[in-house]
């Protein structure tokens, strides 16, 4: 290993100390910083061999053993990541974004690989799919969980699961929403603070997922398909009149449910701007109405067959983009929430897509070459730790720049008349950068 470290590497070693303290064994305490350093440093390939060649040619075996085969528990490091993420961006105004990301993979032996839908490609492909949780505040994301989804072709093959080293507790079939809920429970148990859960229609179409979030007293805003059924908010349950036979014993709604797009067909649409981007204000047309979700118990209604009865009250939000694309969402935010807040909350989900891209392109999330469950999840954990460190550096730099700008503005304003006070407020508001690009070091010593 090199005898001297550059400035960012020294800072990384200091920042990693709480993680390293949780590892115990001397060799692991040395390999963890080395692995994270390899992910952050220069080089197109972030798998074990090229990282070892760049940083410590004589330590390849130990580095490979650390991530792929070493007997150590990742849970303490996962918990420390949650602690550090909460320090960076946690709070009542933070959001927790649920999504999944696909890692294209050849062959059939790597854990979880199968022909399945890859969101990044927009089609089915041979890949692994990881359910992700991203904590974000003020458009600054920190990924806090990546857990592999196992398709039925894997969960139905015990021998295949054993060969890949899948732990016993993960060998049963679980849907992506079920995986996400388990990770939310782990995150909240660690004390991570956030105000709202966001997810796309892949998760939002699941009534049990939405109901489980509500049961956990969590606010949520999720995408739904345009044909998802809802009821008007003033729907009533009535006794159906029996034309013959015994009196009916179950209530039915006085109006049938309808697709979300039909519910918003006559709504008032408004142009709403939710934030300012690099090319100006981001805006689209939105409409929102209070509805009752069609998530209640199924009930036969007249000649319409089995229909779901009205469930909880929620917001139904529609979005018409400039491209002509239409999107629909449900949210259990308070009834007094204004349209701009609804739009801004929904659109905060975009940050996870940028995070997935950066984890792959800059930190090598998709570069792991092993086949095991253990190795994949340890590699993913190291990439998340590396990403959190880079966010720490960026926030530290932004705070320093804001302080310097504030000091300069205060000096200038001291000699100005009171009519210039508005300029001081805009300077303070503009001091925090958008942080939309990774602050990766260009060179390593």
JSON list of N, CA and C in Angstrom, two decimals, residues 254-314:
[
{"chain": "A", "resi": 254, "resn": "UNK", "atom": "N", "xyz": [-72.85, 3.86, -2.73]},
{"chain": "A", "resi": 254, "resn": "UNK", "atom": "CA", "xyz": [-73.96, 4.41, -3.52]},
{"chain": "A", "resi": 254, "resn": "UNK", "atom": "C", "xyz": [-73.53, 4.86, -4.91]},
{"chain": "A", "resi": 255, "resn": "UNK", "atom": "N", "xyz": [-72.22, 4.77, -5.19]},
{"chain": "A", "resi": 255, "resn": "UNK", "atom": "CA", "xyz": [-71.71, 5.10, -6.52]},
{"chain": "A", "resi": 255, "resn": "UNK", "atom": "C", "xyz": [-70.55, 4.16, -6.80]},
{"chain": "A", "resi": 256, "resn": "UNK", "atom": "N", "xyz": [-70.38, 3.78, -8.05]},
{"chain": "A", "resi": 256, "resn": "UNK", "atom": "CA", "xyz": [-69.30, 2.85, -8.40]},
{"chain": "A", "resi": 256, "resn": "UNK", "atom": "C", "xyz": [-67.96, 3.57, -8.46]},
{"chain": "A", "resi": 257, "resn": "UNK", "atom": "N", "xyz": [-66.88, 2.85, -8.23]},
{"chain": "A", "resi": 257, "resn": "UNK", "atom": "CA", "xyz": [-65.54, 3.41, -8.36]},
{"chain": "A", "resi": 257, "resn": "UNK", "atom": "C", "xyz": [-65.24, 3.67, -9.84]},
{"chain": "A", "resi": 258, "resn": "UNK", "atom": "N", "xyz": [-64.24, 4.49, -10.08]},
{"chain": "A", "resi": 258, "resn": "UNK", "atom": "CA", "xyz": [-63.88, 4.84, -11.47]},
{"chain": "A", "resi": 258, "resn": "UNK", "atom": "C", "xyz": [-62.36, 4.97, -11.58]},
{"chain": "A", "resi": 259, "resn": "UNK", "atom": "N", "xyz": [-61.82, 4.84, -12.79]},
{"chain": "A", "resi": 259, "resn": "UNK", "atom": "CA", "xyz": [-60.37, 4.99, -12.98]},
{"chain": "A", "resi": 259, "resn": "UNK", "atom": "C", "xyz": [-59.91, 6.39, -12.58]},
{"chain": "A", "resi": 260, "resn": "UNK", "atom": "N", "xyz": [-58.67, 6.48, -12.14]},
{"chain": "A", "resi": 260, "resn": "UNK", "atom": "CA", "xyz": [-58.11, 7.76, -11.69]},
{"chain": "A", "resi": 260, "resn": "UNK", "atom": "C", "xyz": [-58.19, 8.82, -12.79]},
{"chain": "A", "resi": 261, "resn": "UNK", "atom": "N", "xyz": [-57.89, 8.44, -14.03]},
{"chain": "A", "resi": 261, "resn": "UNK", "atom": "CA", "xyz": [-57.91, 9.43, -15.10]},
{"chain": "A", "resi": 261, "resn": "UNK", "atom": "C", "xyz": [-59.32, 9.98, -15.34]},
{"chain": "A", "resi": 262, "resn": "UNK", "atom": "N", "xyz": [-60.35, 9.16, -15.14]},
{"chain": "A", "resi": 262, "resn": "UNK", "atom": "CA", "xyz": [-61.73, 9.63, -15.30]},
{"chain": "A", "resi": 262, "resn": "UNK", "atom": "C", "xyz": [-62.12, 10.56, -14.15]},
{"chain": "A", "resi": 263, "resn": "UNK", "atom": "N", "xyz": [-61.63, 10.27, -12.95]},
{"chain": "A", "resi": 263, "resn": "UNK", "atom": "CA", "xyz": [-61.95, 11.11, -11.80]},
{"chain": "A", "resi": 263, "resn": "UNK", "atom": "C", "xyz": [-61.42, 12.53, -11.99]},
{"chain": "A", "resi": 264, "resn": "UNK", "atom": "N", "xyz": [-60.29, 12.66, -12.69]},
{"chain": "A", "resi": 264, "resn": "UNK", "atom": "CA", "xyz": [-59.68, 13.97, -12.87]},
{"chain": "A", "resi": 264, "resn": "UNK", "atom": "C", "xyz": [-60.03, 14.63, -14.20]},
{"chain": "A", "resi": 265, "resn": "UNK", "atom": "N", "xyz": [-60.89, 13.98, -14.97]},
{"chain": "A", "resi": 265, "resn": "UNK", "atom": "CA", "xyz": [-61.20, 14.49, -16.31]},
{"chain": "A", "resi": 265, "resn": "UNK", "atom": "C", "xyz": [-61.78, 15.90, -16.28]},
{"chain": "A", "resi": 266, "resn": "UNK", "atom": "N", "xyz": [-62.61, 16.19, -15.29]},
{"chain": "A", "resi": 266, "resn": "UNK", "atom": "CA", "xyz": [-63.25, 17.51, -15.21]},
{"chain": "A", "resi": 266, "resn": "UNK", "atom": "C", "xyz": [-62.64, 18.38, -14.11]},
{"chain": "A", "resi": 267, "resn": "UNK", "atom": "N", "xyz": [-61.47, 18.00, -13.62]},
{"chain": "A", "resi": 267, "resn": "UNK", "atom": "CA", "xyz": [-60.84, 18.77, -12.54]},
{"chain": "A", "resi": 267, "resn": "UNK", "atom": "C", "xyz": [-60.22, 20.06, -13.08]},
{"chain": "A", "resi": 268, "resn": "UNK", "atom": "N", "xyz": [-59.93, 20.96, -12.19]},
{"chain": "A", "resi": 268, "resn": "UNK", "atom": "CA", "xyz": [-59.28, 22.23, -12.55]},
{"chain": "A", "resi": 268, "resn": "UNK", "atom": "C", "xyz": [-57.76, 22.01, -12.58]},
{"chain": "A", "resi": 269, "resn": "UNK", "atom": "N", "xyz": [-57.17, 22.20, -13.74]},
{"chain": "A", "resi": 269, "resn": "UNK", "atom": "CA", "xyz": [-55.73, 21.99, -13.89]},
{"chain": "A", "resi": 269, "resn": "UNK", "atom": "C", "xyz": [-55.01, 23.33, -13.82]},
{"chain": "A", "resi": 270, "resn": "UNK", "atom": "N", "xyz": [-53.88, 23.33, -13.12]},
{"chain": "A", "resi": 270, "resn": "UNK", "atom": "CA", "xyz": [-53.11, 24.56, -12.95]},
{"chain": "A", "resi": 270, "resn": "UNK", "atom": "C", "xyz": [-51.64, 24.31, -13.26]},
{"chain": "A", "resi": 271, "resn": "UNK", "atom": "N", "xyz": [-50.98, 25.32, -13.82]},
{"chain": "A", "resi": 271, "resn": "UNK", "atom": "CA", "xyz": [-49.54, 25.22, -14.03]},
{"chain": "A", "resi": 271, "resn": "UNK", "atom": "C", "xyz": [-48.84, 25.51, -12.71]},
{"chain": "A", "resi": 272, "resn": "UNK", "atom": "N", "xyz": [-48.00, 24.58, -12.29]},
{"chain": "A", "resi": 272, "resn": "UNK", "atom": "CA", "xyz": [-47.31, 24.68, -11.01]},
{"chain": "A", "resi": 272, "resn": "UNK", "atom": "C", "xyz": [-45.81, 24.51, -11.22]},
{"chain": "A", "resi": 273, "resn": "UNK", "atom": "N", "xyz": [-45.03, 25.40, -10.60]},
{"chain": "A", "resi": 273, "resn": "UNK", "atom": "CA", "xyz": [-43.57, 25.26, -10.58]},
{"chain": "A", "resi": 273, "resn": "UNK", "atom": "C", "xyz": [-43.16, 24.77, -9.20]},
{"chain": "A", "resi": 274, "resn": "UNK", "atom": "N", "xyz": [-42.39, 23.67, -9.17]},
{"chain": "A", "resi": 274, "resn": "UNK", "atom": "CA", "xyz": [-42.03, 23.10, -7.87]},
{"chain": "A", "resi": 274, "resn": "UNK", "atom": "C", "xyz": [-40.60, 23.40, -7.45]},
{"chain": "A", "resi": 275, "resn": "UNK", "atom": "N", "xyz": [-39.72, 23.75, -8.42]},
{"chain": "A", "resi": 275, "resn": "UNK", "atom": "CA", "xyz": [-38.36, 24.16, -8.05]},
{"chain": "A", "resi": 275, "resn": "UNK", "atom": "C", "xyz": [-37.70, 24.78, -9.28]},
{"chain": "A", "resi": 276, "resn": "UNK", "atom": "N", "xyz": [-36.54, 25.39, -9.04]},
{"chain": "A", "resi": 276, "resn": "UNK", "atom": "CA", "xyz": [-35.76, 26.00, -10.12]},
{"chain": "A", "resi": 276, "resn": "UNK", "atom": "C", "xyz": [-34.60, 25.09, -10.46]},
{"chain": "A", "resi": 277, "resn": "UNK", "atom": "N", "xyz": [-34.52, 24.69, -11.71]},
{"chain": "A", "resi": 277, "resn": "UNK", "atom": "CA", "xyz": [-33.44, 23.83, -12.17]},
{"chain": "A", "resi": 277, "resn": "UNK", "atom": "C", "xyz": [-32.35, 24.62, -12.85]},
{"chain": "A", "resi": 278, "resn": "UNK", "atom": "N", "xyz": [-31.42, 23.92, -13.49]},
{"chain": "A", "resi": 278, "resn": "UNK", "atom": "CA", "xyz": [-30.30, 24.59, -14.15]},
{"chain": "A", "resi": 278, "resn": "UNK", "atom": "C", "xyz": [-30.75, 25.39, -15.37]},
{"chain": "A", "resi": 279, "resn": "UNK", "atom": "N", "xyz": [-31.91, 25.04, -15.93]},
{"chain": "A", "resi": 279, "resn": "UNK", "atom": "CA", "xyz": [-32.42, 25.74, -17.11]},
{"chain": "A", "resi": 279, "resn": "UNK", "atom": "C", "xyz": [-33.66, 26.56, -16.81]},
{"chain": "A", "resi": 280, "resn": "UNK", "atom": "N", "xyz": [-33.84, 26.90, -15.55]},
{"chain": "A", "resi": 280, "resn": "UNK", "atom": "CA", "xyz": [-35.00, 27.71, -15.18]},
{"chain": "A", "resi": 280, "resn": "UNK", "atom": "C", "xyz": [-36.00, 26.93, -14.34]},
{"chain": "A", "resi": 281, "resn": "UNK", "atom": "N", "xyz": [-37.19, 27.47, -14.20]},
{"chain": "A", "resi": 281, "resn": "UNK", "atom": "CA", "xyz": [-38.20, 26.84, -13.36]},
{"chain": "A", "resi": 281, "resn": "UNK", "atom": "C", "xyz": [-38.73, 25.56, -13.98]},
{"chain": "A", "resi": 282, "resn": "UNK", "atom": "N", "xyz": [-38.87, 24.54, -13.15]},
{"chain": "A", "resi": 282, "resn": "UNK", "atom": "CA", "xyz": [-39.47, 23.28, -13.60]},
{"chain": "A", "resi": 282, "resn": "UNK", "atom": "C", "xyz": [-40.96, 23.36, -13.31]},
{"chain": "A", "resi": 283, "resn": "UNK", "atom": "N", "xyz": [-41.77, 23.10, -14.31]},
{"chain": "A", "resi": 283, "resn": "UNK", "atom": "CA", "xyz": [-43.21, 23.24, -14.13]},
{"chain": "A", "resi": 283, "resn": "UNK", "atom": "C", "xyz": [-43.98, 22.27, -15.01]},
{"chain": "A", "resi": 284, "resn": "UNK", "atom": "N", "xyz": [-45.21, 22.02, -14.61]},
{"chain": "A", "resi": 284, "resn": "UNK", "atom": "CA", "xyz": [-46.14, 21.17, -15.35]},
{"chain": "A", "resi": 284, "resn": "UNK", "atom": "C", "xyz": [-47.54, 21.54, -14.90]},
{"chain": "A", "resi": 285, "resn": "UNK", "atom": "N", "xyz": [-48.53, 20.95, -15.53]},
{"chain": "A", "resi": 285, "resn": "UNK", "atom": "CA", "xyz": [-49.92, 21.20, -15.12]},
{"chain": "A", "resi": 285, "resn": "UNK", "atom": "C", "xyz": [-50.36, 20.11, -14.16]},
{"chain": "A", "resi": 286, "resn": "UNK", "atom": "N", "xyz": [-50.95, 20.52, -13.04]},
{"chain": "A", "resi": 286, "resn": "UNK", "atom": "CA", "xyz": [-51.38, 19.59, -12.01]},
{"chain": "A", "resi": 286, "resn": "UNK", "atom": "C", "xyz": [-52.85, 19.82, -11.66]},
{"chain": "A", "resi": 287, "resn": "UNK", "atom": "N", "xyz": [-53.47, 18.75, -11.18]},
{"chain": "A", "resi": 287, "resn": "UNK", "atom": "CA", "xyz": [-54.82, 18.84, -10.61]},
{"chain": "A", "resi": 287, "resn": "UNK", "atom": "C", "xyz": [-54.87, 17.86, -9.45]},
{"chain": "A", "resi": 288, "resn": "UNK", "atom": "N", "xyz": [-55.68, 18.19, -8.45]},
{"chain": "A", "resi": 288, "resn": "UNK", "atom": "CA", "xyz": [-55.76, 17.31, -7.27]},
{"chain": "A", "resi": 288, "resn": "UNK", "atom": "C", "xyz": [-57.17, 17.36, -6.70]},
{"chain": "A", "resi": 289, "resn": "UNK", "atom": "N", "xyz": [-57.69, 16.20, -6.32]},
{"chain": "A", "resi": 289, "resn": "UNK", "atom": "CA", "xyz": [-58.99, 16.12, -5.68]},
{"chain": "A", "resi": 289, "resn": "UNK", "atom": "C", "xyz": [-58.91, 15.10, -4.54]},
{"chain": "A", "resi": 290, "resn": "UNK", "atom": "N", "xyz": [-59.74, 15.30, -3.54]},
{"chain": "A", "resi": 290, "resn": "UNK", "atom": "CA", "xyz": [-59.82, 14.33, -2.46]},
{"chain": "A", "resi": 290, "resn": "UNK", "atom": "C", "xyz": [-60.70, 13.16, -2.91]},
{"chain": "A", "resi": 291, "resn": "UNK", "atom": "N", "xyz": [-60.25, 11.95, -2.61]},
{"chain": "A", "resi": 291, "resn": "UNK", "atom": "CA", "xyz": [-60.97, 10.74, -3.02]},
{"chain": "A", "resi": 291, "resn": "UNK", "atom": "C", "xyz": [-60.93, 9.73, -1.89]},
{"chain": "A", "resi": 292, "resn": "UNK", "atom": "N", "xyz": [-61.64, 8.64, -2.08]},
{"chain": "A", "resi": 292, "resn": "UNK", "atom": "CA", "xyz": [-61.51, 7.45, -1.24]},
{"chain": "A", "resi": 292, "resn": "UNK", "atom": "C", "xyz": [-60.90, 6.36, -2.12]},
{"chain": "A", "resi": 293, "resn": "UNK", "atom": "N", "xyz": [-59.84, 5.74, -1.64]},
{"chain": "A", "resi": 293, "resn": "UNK", "atom": "CA", "xyz": [-59.21, 4.67, -2.40]},
{"chain": "A", "resi": 293, "resn": "UNK", "atom": "C", "xyz": [-60.14, 3.45, -2.49]},
{"chain": "A", "resi": 294, "resn": "UNK", "atom": "N", "xyz": [-60.05, 2.73, -3.58]},
{"chain": "A", "resi": 294, "resn": "UNK", "atom": "CA", "xyz": [-60.84, 1.50, -3.75]},
{"chain": "A", "resi": 294, "resn": "UNK", "atom": "C", "xyz": [-60.01, 0.33, -3.24]},
{"chain": "A", "resi": 295, "resn": "UNK", "atom": "N", "xyz": [-59.73, 0.36, -1.94]},
{"chain": "A", "resi": 295, "resn": "UNK", "atom": "CA", "xyz": [-58.85, -0.63, -1.32]},
{"chain": "A", "resi": 295, "resn": "UNK", "atom": "C", "xyz": [-59.54, -1.45, -0.24]},
{"chain": "A", "resi": 296, "resn": "UNK", "atom": "N", "xyz": [-60.84, -1.25, -0.08]},
{"chain": "A", "resi": 296, "resn": "UNK", "atom": "CA", "xyz": [-61.55, -1.98, 0.97]},
{"chain": "A", "resi": 296, "resn": "UNK", "atom": "C", "xyz": [-61.77, -3.44, 0.60]},
{"chain": "A", "resi": 297, "resn": "UNK", "atom": "N", "xyz": [-62.45, -4.18, 1.45]},
{"chain": "A", "resi": 297, "resn": "UNK", "atom": "CA", "xyz": [-62.73, -5.60, 1.16]},
{"chain": "A", "resi": 297, "resn": "UNK", "atom": "C", "xyz": [-63.52, -5.76, -0.13]},
{"chain": "A", "resi": 298, "resn": "UNK", "atom": "N", "xyz": [-63.29, -6.83, -0.87]},
{"chain": "A", "resi": 298, "resn": "UNK", "atom": "CA", "xyz": [-64.07, -7.04, -2.10]},
{"chain": "A", "resi": 298, "resn": "UNK", "atom": "C", "xyz": [-65.53, -7.41, -1.78]},
{"chain": "A", "resi": 299, "resn": "UNK", "atom": "N", "xyz": [-66.43, -6.92, -2.60]},
{"chain": "A", "resi": 299, "resn": "UNK", "atom": "CA", "xyz": [-67.86, -7.14, -2.37]},
{"chain": "A", "resi": 299, "resn": "UNK", "atom": "C", "xyz": [-68.56, -7.19, -3.71]},
{"chain": "A", "resi": 300, "resn": "UNK", "atom": "N", "xyz": [-69.46, -8.14, -3.89]},
{"chain": "A", "resi": 300, "resn": "UNK", "atom": "CA", "xyz": [-70.23, -8.20, -5.13]},
{"chain": "A", "resi": 300, "resn": "UNK", "atom": "C", "xyz": [-71.26, -7.08, -5.15]},
{"chain": "A", "resi": 301, "resn": "UNK", "atom": "N", "xyz": [-71.26, -6.31, -6.23]},
{"chain": "A", "resi": 301, "resn": "UNK", "atom": "CA", "xyz": [-72.17, -5.17, -6.34]},
{"chain": "A", "resi": 301, "resn": "UNK", "atom": "C", "xyz": [-73.01, -5.33, -7.60]},
{"chain": "A", "resi": 302, "resn": "UNK", "atom": "N", "xyz": [-74.28, -5.63, -7.40]},
{"chain": "A", "resi": 302, "resn": "UNK", "atom": "CA", "xyz": [-75.23, -5.79, -8.51]},
{"chain": "A", "resi": 302, "resn": "UNK", "atom": "C", "xyz": [-74.65, -6.71, -9.58]},
{"chain": "A", "resi": 303, "resn": "UNK", "atom": "N", "xyz": [-74.66, -6.25, -10.83]},
{"chain": "A", "resi": 303, "resn": "UNK", "atom": "CA", "xyz": [-74.16, -7.08, -11.92]},
{"chain": "A", "resi": 303, "resn": "UNK", "atom": "C", "xyz": [-72.72, -6.72, -12.28]},
{"chain": "A", "resi": 304, "resn": "UNK", "atom": "N", "xyz": [-72.06, -5.97, -11.41]},
{"chain": "A", "resi": 304, "resn": "UNK", "atom": "CA", "xyz": [-70.70, -5.52, -11.70]},
{"chain": "A", "resi": 304, "resn": "UNK", "atom": "C", "xyz": [-69.63, -6.49, -11.19]},
{"chain": "A", "resi": 305, "resn": "UNK", "atom": "N", "xyz": [-70.05, -7.58, -10.59]},
{"chain": "A", "resi": 305, "resn": "UNK", "atom": "CA", "xyz": [-69.09, -8.53, -10.06]},
{"chain": "A", "resi": 305, "resn": "UNK", "atom": "C", "xyz": [-68.49, -8.03, -8.76]},
{"chain": "A", "resi": 306, "resn": "UNK", "atom": "N", "xyz": [-67.35, -8.58, -8.40]},
{"chain": "A", "resi": 306, "resn": "UNK", "atom": "CA", "xyz": [-66.70, -8.22, -7.15]},
{"chain": "A", "resi": 306, "resn": "UNK", "atom": "C", "xyz": [-65.95, -6.90, -7.32]},
{"chain": "A", "resi": 307, "resn": "UNK", "atom": "N", "xyz": [-66.26, -5.96, -6.46]},
{"chain": "A", "resi": 307, "resn": "UNK", "atom": "CA", "xyz": [-65.64, -4.64, -6.46]},
{"chain": "A", "resi": 307, "resn": "UNK", "atom": "C", "xyz": [-65.06, -4.37, -5.07]},
{"chain": "A", "resi": 308, "resn": "UNK", "atom": "N", "xyz": [-63.95, -3.64, -5.02]},
{"chain": "A", "resi": 308, "resn": "UNK", "atom": "CA", "xyz": [-63.39, -3.27, -3.73]},
{"chain": "A", "resi": 308, "resn": "UNK", "atom": "C", "xyz": [-64.18, -2.09, -3.14]},
{"chain": "A", "resi": 309, "resn": "UNK", "atom": "N", "xyz": [-64.53, -2.20, -1.88]},
{"chain": "A", "resi": 309, "resn": "UNK", "atom": "CA", "xyz": [-65.27, -1.14, -1.20]},
{"chain": "A", "resi": 309, "resn": "UNK", "atom": "C", "xyz": [-64.36, 0.05, -0.93]},
{"chain": "A", "resi": 310, "resn": "UNK", "atom": "N", "xyz": [-64.93, 1.22, -0.61]},
{"chain": "A", "resi": 310, "resn": "UNK", "atom": "CA", "xyz": [-64.11, 2.40, -0.32]},
{"chain": "A", "resi": 310, "resn": "UNK", "atom": "C", "xyz": [-63.15, 2.17, 0.84]},
{"chain": "A", "resi": 311, "resn": "UNK", "atom": "N", "xyz": [-61.94, 2.67, 0.67]},
{"chain": "A", "resi": 311, "resn": "UNK", "atom": "CA", "xyz": [-60.93, 2.60, 1.72]},
{"chain": "A", "resi": 311, "resn": "UNK", "atom": "C", "xyz": [-60.70, 3.96, 2.34]},
{"chain": "A", "resi": 312, "resn": "UNK", "atom": "N", "xyz": [-59.43, 4.28, 2.62]},
{"chain": "A", "resi": 312, "resn": "UNK", "atom": "CA", "xyz": [-59.10, 5.54, 3.29]},
{"chain": "A", "resi": 312, "resn": "UNK", "atom": "C", "xyz": [-59.24, 6.72, 2.34]},
{"chain": "A", "resi": 313, "resn": "UNK", "atom": "N", "xyz": [-59.39, 7.89, 2.94]},
{"chain": "A", "resi": 313, "resn": "UNK", "atom": "CA", "xyz": [-59.41, 9.14, 2.18]},
{"chain": "A", "resi": 313, "resn": "UNK", "atom": "C", "xyz": [-57.98, 9.52, 1.81]},
{"chain": "A", "resi": 314, "resn": "UNK", "atom": "N", "xyz": [-57.79, 10.08, 0.62]},
{"chain": "A", "resi": 314, "resn": "UNK", "atom": "CA", "xyz": [-56.44, 10.44, 0.16]},
{"chain": "A", "resi": 314, "resn": "UNK", "atom": "C", "xyz": [-56.55, 11.51, -0.93]}
]
